[in-house]
Short mmCIF file of C-alpha atoms in Angstrom, two decimals:
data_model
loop_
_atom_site.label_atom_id
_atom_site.label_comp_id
_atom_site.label_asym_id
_atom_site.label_seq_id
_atom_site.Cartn_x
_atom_site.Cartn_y
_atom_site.Cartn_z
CA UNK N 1 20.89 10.54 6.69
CA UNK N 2 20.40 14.30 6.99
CA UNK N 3 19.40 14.58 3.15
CA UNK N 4 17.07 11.88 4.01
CA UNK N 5 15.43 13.58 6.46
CA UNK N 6 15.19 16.66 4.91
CA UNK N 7 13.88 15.55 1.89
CA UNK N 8 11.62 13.50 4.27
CA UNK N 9 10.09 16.23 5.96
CA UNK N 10 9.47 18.72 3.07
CA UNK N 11 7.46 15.50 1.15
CA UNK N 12 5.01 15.50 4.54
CA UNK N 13 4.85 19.05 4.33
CA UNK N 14 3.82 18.71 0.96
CA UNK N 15 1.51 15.65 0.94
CA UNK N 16 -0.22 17.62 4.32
CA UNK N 17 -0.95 20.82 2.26
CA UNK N 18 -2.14 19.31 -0.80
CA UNK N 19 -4.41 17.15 1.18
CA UNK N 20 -6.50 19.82 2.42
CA UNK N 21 -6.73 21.17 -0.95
CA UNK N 22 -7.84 17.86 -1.99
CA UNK N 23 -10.84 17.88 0.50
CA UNK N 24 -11.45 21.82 -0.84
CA UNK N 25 -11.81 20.70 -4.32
CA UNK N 26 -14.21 17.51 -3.47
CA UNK N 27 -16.46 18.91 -1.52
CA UNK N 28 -17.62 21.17 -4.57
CA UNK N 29 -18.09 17.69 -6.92
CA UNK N 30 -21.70 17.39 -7.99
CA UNK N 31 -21.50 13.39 -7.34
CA UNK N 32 -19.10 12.38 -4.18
CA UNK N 33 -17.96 9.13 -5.37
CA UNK N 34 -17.02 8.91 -9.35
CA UNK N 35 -15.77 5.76 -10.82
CA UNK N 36 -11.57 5.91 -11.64
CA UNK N 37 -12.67 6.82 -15.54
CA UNK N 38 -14.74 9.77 -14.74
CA UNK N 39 -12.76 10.66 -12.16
CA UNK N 40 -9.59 11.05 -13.88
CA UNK N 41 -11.61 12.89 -17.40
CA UNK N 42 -12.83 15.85 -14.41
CA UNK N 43 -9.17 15.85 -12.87
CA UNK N 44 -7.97 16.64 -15.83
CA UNK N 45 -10.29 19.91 -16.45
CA UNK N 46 -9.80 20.81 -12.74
CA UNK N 47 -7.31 23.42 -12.27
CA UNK N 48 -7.74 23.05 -8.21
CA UNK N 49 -7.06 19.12 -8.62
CA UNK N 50 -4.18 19.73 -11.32
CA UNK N 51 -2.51 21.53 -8.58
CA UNK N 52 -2.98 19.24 -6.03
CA UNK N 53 -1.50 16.84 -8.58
CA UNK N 54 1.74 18.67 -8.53
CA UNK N 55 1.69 19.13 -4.91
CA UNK N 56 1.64 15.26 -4.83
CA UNK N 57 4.20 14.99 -7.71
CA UNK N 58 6.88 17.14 -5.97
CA UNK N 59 6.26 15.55 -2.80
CA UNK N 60 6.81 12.45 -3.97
CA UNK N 61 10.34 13.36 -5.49
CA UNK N 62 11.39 14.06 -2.27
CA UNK N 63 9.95 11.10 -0.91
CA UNK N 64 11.75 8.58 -3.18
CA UNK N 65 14.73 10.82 -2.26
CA UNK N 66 14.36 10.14 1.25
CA UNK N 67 13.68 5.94 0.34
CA UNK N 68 16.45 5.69 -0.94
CA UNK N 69 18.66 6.93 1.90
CA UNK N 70 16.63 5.95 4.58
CA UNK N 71 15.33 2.80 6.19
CA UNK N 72 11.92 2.46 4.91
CA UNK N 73 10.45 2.58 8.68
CA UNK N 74 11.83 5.66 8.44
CA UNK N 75 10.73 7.40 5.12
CA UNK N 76 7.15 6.46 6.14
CA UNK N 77 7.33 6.97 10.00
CA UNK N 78 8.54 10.95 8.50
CA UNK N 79 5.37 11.10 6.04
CA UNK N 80 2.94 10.80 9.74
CA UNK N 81 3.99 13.71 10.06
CA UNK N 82 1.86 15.00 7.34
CA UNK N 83 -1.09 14.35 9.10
CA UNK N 84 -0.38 17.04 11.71
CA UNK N 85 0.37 19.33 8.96
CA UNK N 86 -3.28 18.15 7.18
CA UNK N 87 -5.12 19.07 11.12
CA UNK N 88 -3.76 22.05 11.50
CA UNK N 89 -4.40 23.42 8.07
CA UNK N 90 -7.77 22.07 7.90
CA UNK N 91 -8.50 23.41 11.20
CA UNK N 92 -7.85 27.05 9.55
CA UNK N 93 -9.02 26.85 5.97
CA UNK N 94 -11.86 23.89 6.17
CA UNK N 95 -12.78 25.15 9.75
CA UNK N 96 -12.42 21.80 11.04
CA UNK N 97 -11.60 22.30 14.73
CA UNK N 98 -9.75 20.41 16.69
CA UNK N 99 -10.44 19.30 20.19
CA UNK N 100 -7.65 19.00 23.08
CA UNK N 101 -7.42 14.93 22.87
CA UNK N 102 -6.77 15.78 19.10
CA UNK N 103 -3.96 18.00 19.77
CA UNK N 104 -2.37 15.44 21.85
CA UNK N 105 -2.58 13.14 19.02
CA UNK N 106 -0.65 15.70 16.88
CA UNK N 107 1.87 15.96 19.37
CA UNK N 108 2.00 11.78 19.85
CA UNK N 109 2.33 11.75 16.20
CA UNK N 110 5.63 14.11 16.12
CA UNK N 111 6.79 12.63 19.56
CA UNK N 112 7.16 8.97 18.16
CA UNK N 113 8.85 10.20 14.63
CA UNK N 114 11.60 12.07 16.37
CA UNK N 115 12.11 8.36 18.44
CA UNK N 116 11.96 6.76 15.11
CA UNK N 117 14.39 9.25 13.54
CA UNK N 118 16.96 8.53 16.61
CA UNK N 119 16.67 5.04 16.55
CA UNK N 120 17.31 4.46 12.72
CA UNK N 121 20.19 1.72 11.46
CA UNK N 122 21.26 1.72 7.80
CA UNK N 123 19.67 0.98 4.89
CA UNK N 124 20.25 -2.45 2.93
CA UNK N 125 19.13 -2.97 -1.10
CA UNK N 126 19.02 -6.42 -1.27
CA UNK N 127 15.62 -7.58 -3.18
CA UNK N 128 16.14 -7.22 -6.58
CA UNK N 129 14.19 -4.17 -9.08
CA UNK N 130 12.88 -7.27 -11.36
CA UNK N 131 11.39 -8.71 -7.57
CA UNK N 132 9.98 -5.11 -6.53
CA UNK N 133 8.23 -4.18 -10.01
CA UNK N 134 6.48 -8.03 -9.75
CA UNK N 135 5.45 -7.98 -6.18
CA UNK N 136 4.60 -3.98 -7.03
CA UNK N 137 2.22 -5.74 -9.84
CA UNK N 138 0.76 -8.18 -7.59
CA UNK N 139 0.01 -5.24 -5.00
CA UNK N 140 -1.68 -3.52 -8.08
CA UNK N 141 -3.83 -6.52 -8.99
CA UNK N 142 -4.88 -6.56 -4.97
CA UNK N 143 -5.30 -2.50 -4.85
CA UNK N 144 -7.98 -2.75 -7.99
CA UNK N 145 -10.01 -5.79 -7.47
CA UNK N 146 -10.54 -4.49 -3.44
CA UNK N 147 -11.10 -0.87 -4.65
CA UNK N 148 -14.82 -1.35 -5.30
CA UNK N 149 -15.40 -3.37 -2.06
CA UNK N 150 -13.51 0.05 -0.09
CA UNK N 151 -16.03 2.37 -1.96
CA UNK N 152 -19.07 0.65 -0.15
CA UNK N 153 -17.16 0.51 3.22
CA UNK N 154 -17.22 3.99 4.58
CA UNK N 155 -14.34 6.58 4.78
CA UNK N 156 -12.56 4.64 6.89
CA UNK N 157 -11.82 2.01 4.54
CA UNK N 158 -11.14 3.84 1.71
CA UNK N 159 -8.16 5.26 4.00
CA UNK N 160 -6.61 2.53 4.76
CA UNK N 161 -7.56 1.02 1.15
CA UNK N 162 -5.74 4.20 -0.40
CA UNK N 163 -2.72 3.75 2.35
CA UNK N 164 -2.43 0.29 1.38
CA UNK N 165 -1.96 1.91 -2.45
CA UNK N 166 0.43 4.31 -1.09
CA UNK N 167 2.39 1.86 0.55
CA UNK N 168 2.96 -0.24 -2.41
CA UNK N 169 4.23 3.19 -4.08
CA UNK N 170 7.05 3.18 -1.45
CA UNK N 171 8.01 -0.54 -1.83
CA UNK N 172 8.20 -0.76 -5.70
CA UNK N 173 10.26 3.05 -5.50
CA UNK N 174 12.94 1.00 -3.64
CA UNK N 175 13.28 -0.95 -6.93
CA UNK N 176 14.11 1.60 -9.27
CA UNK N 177 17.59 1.27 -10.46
CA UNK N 178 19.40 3.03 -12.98
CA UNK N 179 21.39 0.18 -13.75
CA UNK N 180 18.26 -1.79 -15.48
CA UNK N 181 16.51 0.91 -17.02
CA UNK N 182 13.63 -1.99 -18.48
CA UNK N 183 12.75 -3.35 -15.39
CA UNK N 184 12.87 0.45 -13.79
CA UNK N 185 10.46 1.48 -16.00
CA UNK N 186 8.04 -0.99 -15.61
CA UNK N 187 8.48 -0.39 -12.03
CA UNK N 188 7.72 3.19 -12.31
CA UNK N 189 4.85 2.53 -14.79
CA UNK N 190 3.41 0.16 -11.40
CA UNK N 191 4.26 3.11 -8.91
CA UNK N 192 2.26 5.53 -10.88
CA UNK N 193 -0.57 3.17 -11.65
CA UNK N 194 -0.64 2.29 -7.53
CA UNK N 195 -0.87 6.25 -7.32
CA UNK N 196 -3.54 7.06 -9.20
CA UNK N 197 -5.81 4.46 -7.63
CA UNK N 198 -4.73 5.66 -4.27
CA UNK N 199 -5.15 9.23 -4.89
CA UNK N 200 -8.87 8.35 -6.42
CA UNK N 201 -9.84 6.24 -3.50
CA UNK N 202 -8.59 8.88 -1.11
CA UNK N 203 -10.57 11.56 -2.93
CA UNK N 204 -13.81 9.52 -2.34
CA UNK N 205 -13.03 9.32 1.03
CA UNK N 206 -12.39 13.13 1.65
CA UNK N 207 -15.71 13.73 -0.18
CA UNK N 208 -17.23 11.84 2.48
CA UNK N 209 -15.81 12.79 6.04
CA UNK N 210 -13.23 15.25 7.49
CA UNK N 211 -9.88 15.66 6.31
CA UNK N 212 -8.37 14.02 9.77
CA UNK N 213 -10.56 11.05 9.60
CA UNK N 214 -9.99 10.23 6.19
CA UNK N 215 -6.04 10.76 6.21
CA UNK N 216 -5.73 8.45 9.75
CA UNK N 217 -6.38 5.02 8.50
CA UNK N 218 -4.33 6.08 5.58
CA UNK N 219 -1.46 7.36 7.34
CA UNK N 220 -1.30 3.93 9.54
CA UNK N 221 -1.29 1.45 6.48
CA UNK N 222 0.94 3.74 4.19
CA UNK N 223 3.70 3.78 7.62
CA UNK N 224 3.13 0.20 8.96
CA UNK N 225 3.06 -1.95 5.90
CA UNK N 226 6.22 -0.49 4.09
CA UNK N 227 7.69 -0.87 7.78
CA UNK N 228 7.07 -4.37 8.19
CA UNK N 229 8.36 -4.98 4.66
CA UNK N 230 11.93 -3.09 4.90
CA UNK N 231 12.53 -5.07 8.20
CA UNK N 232 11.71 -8.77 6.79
CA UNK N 233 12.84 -8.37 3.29
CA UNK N 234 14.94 -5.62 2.98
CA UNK N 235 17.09 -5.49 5.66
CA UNK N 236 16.96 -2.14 7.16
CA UNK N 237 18.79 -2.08 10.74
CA UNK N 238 18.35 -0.26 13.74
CA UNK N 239 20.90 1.44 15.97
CA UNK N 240 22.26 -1.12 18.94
CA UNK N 241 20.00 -0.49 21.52
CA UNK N 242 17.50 1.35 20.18
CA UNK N 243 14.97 -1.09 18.59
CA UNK N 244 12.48 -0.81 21.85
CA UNK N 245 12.56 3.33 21.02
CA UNK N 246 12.06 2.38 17.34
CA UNK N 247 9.37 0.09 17.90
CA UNK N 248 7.51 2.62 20.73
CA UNK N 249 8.04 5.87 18.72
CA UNK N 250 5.95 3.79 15.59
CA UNK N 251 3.33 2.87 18.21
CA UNK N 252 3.00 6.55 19.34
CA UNK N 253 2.79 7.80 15.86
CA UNK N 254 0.45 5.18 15.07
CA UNK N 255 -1.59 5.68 18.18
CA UNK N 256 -1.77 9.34 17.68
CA UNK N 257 -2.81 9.05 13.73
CA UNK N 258 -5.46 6.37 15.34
CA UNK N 259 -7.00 8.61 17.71
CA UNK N 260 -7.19 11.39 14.96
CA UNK N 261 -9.23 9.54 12.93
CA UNK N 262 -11.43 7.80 16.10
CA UNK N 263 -14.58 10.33 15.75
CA UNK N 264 -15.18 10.93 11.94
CA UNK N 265 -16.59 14.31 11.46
CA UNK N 266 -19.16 14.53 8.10
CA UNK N 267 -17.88 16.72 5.38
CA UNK N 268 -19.25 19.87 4.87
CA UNK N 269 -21.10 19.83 1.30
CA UNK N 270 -20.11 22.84 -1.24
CA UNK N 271 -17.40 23.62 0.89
CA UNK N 272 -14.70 23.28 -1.74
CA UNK N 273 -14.57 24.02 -5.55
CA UNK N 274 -15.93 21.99 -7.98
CA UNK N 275 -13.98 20.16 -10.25
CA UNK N 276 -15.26 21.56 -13.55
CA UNK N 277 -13.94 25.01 -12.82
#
């Protein structure tokens, strides 16, 4: 449980950082919303992006670290905390202030993990990694045929659309298993695929509002849905007596990541780098 939670922690502290650098670097792109093609040919040639990408990649080691030893409520309740990492450095390099009501959300947001973290059970295995890599494909299929439909929504949208990505990343990580190394690597084939949509729609979306705004919607999606799921289908417990805690510390770390992102502030243009460099 404590490896867990370490590994937990440093993965929000991770994903909050490289989130902000994200914004930095697409604020300075010459056309706010590329398609996934072009997107991923400038990514490649940007050196602030290819960092971000390893920000994301070490981040994420930790995170399916922290999966696997910890309900999945859990793992994801631990990455909200990213988003107080992401206000508070924004806030200092992407001047982005923060107002009081927005510091309270911060502190809702850390308030409800550490009830999360003191409720938590154990954590069960029982679907199958052949049943994770196909419902990881299905989630896929739903990520890319709703990805357009998110790019003419607003910021908002393309949050949540890139949390839902993010929270199929988290599901299908739960079926990785050494013991079937075929079905494993289609699963981790899925997990990266989920990724890279997520991280493109998310890019979008920092191109187009503040770094809070954008990361809210995502941060609720990417912690409720994988929730939900390791309850129902995967069998991750609670302590005895603590499920009301459990329960209230998600809704304060969902209200608080809610309230963040409840006045969208427009992103500065040329603010960051541009891609190219």
């Amino acid at each position: 449980m404590i490896l867990g939670l370490v590994c937990a922690l440093g993965s929000a502290a991770l994903f909050g950082v490289a989130a902000v650098l994200q914004a930095h670097a697409m604020r300075g792109v010459p056309d706010g919303d590329p398609g996934l093609r072009t997107f991923a040919r400038a990514a490649v040639r940007s050196w602030p992006i290819r960092a971000v990408v390893g920000a994301y990649l070490a981040g994420f080691g930790l995170h399916a670290v922290a999966l696997w030893l910890l309900p999945l409520y859990l793992a994801q309740a631990s990455i909200s905390l990213s988003l107080p990492v992401t206000a508070v450095v924004s806030a200092v390099v992407l001047h982005e202030r923060l107002e009081p009501g927005r510091w309270l959300a911060v502190a809702a947001v850390i308030a409800g993990l550490v009830l999360v973290a003191l409720g938590a059970g154990g954590v069960e295995h029982t679907a199958s990694a052949a049943t994770l890599a196909v419902v990881g494909g299905l989630w896929l299929l739903v990520l890319g045929l709703g990805a357009r439909w998110s790019i003419g929504a607003g910021a908002g949208v393309l949050g949540a659309w890139s949390g839902l990505g993010y929270a199929g990343t988290a599901v299908t990580t739960r079926g990785l298993d050494l013991g079937t190394p075929l079905v494993s690597l289609a699963a981790l084939v899925i997990v990266s695929a989920l990724g890279v949509v997520a991280f493109w729609l998310y890019s979008i979306a920092l191109g187009r509002a503040d770094v809070a705004s954008s990361t809210a919607p995502l941060i609720v999606m990417q912690t409720c849905v994988p929730a939900l799921v390791g309850v129902l289908a995967f069998g991750d417990t609670v302590r005895a007596g603590w499920t009301a805690a459990v329960v209230g510390g998600l809704a304060l770390s969902i209200a608080g990541a809610i309230h963040l992102g409840r006045q969208p502030g427009s992103a500065a243009a040329g603010s960051g780098v541009r891609m190219s460099a």
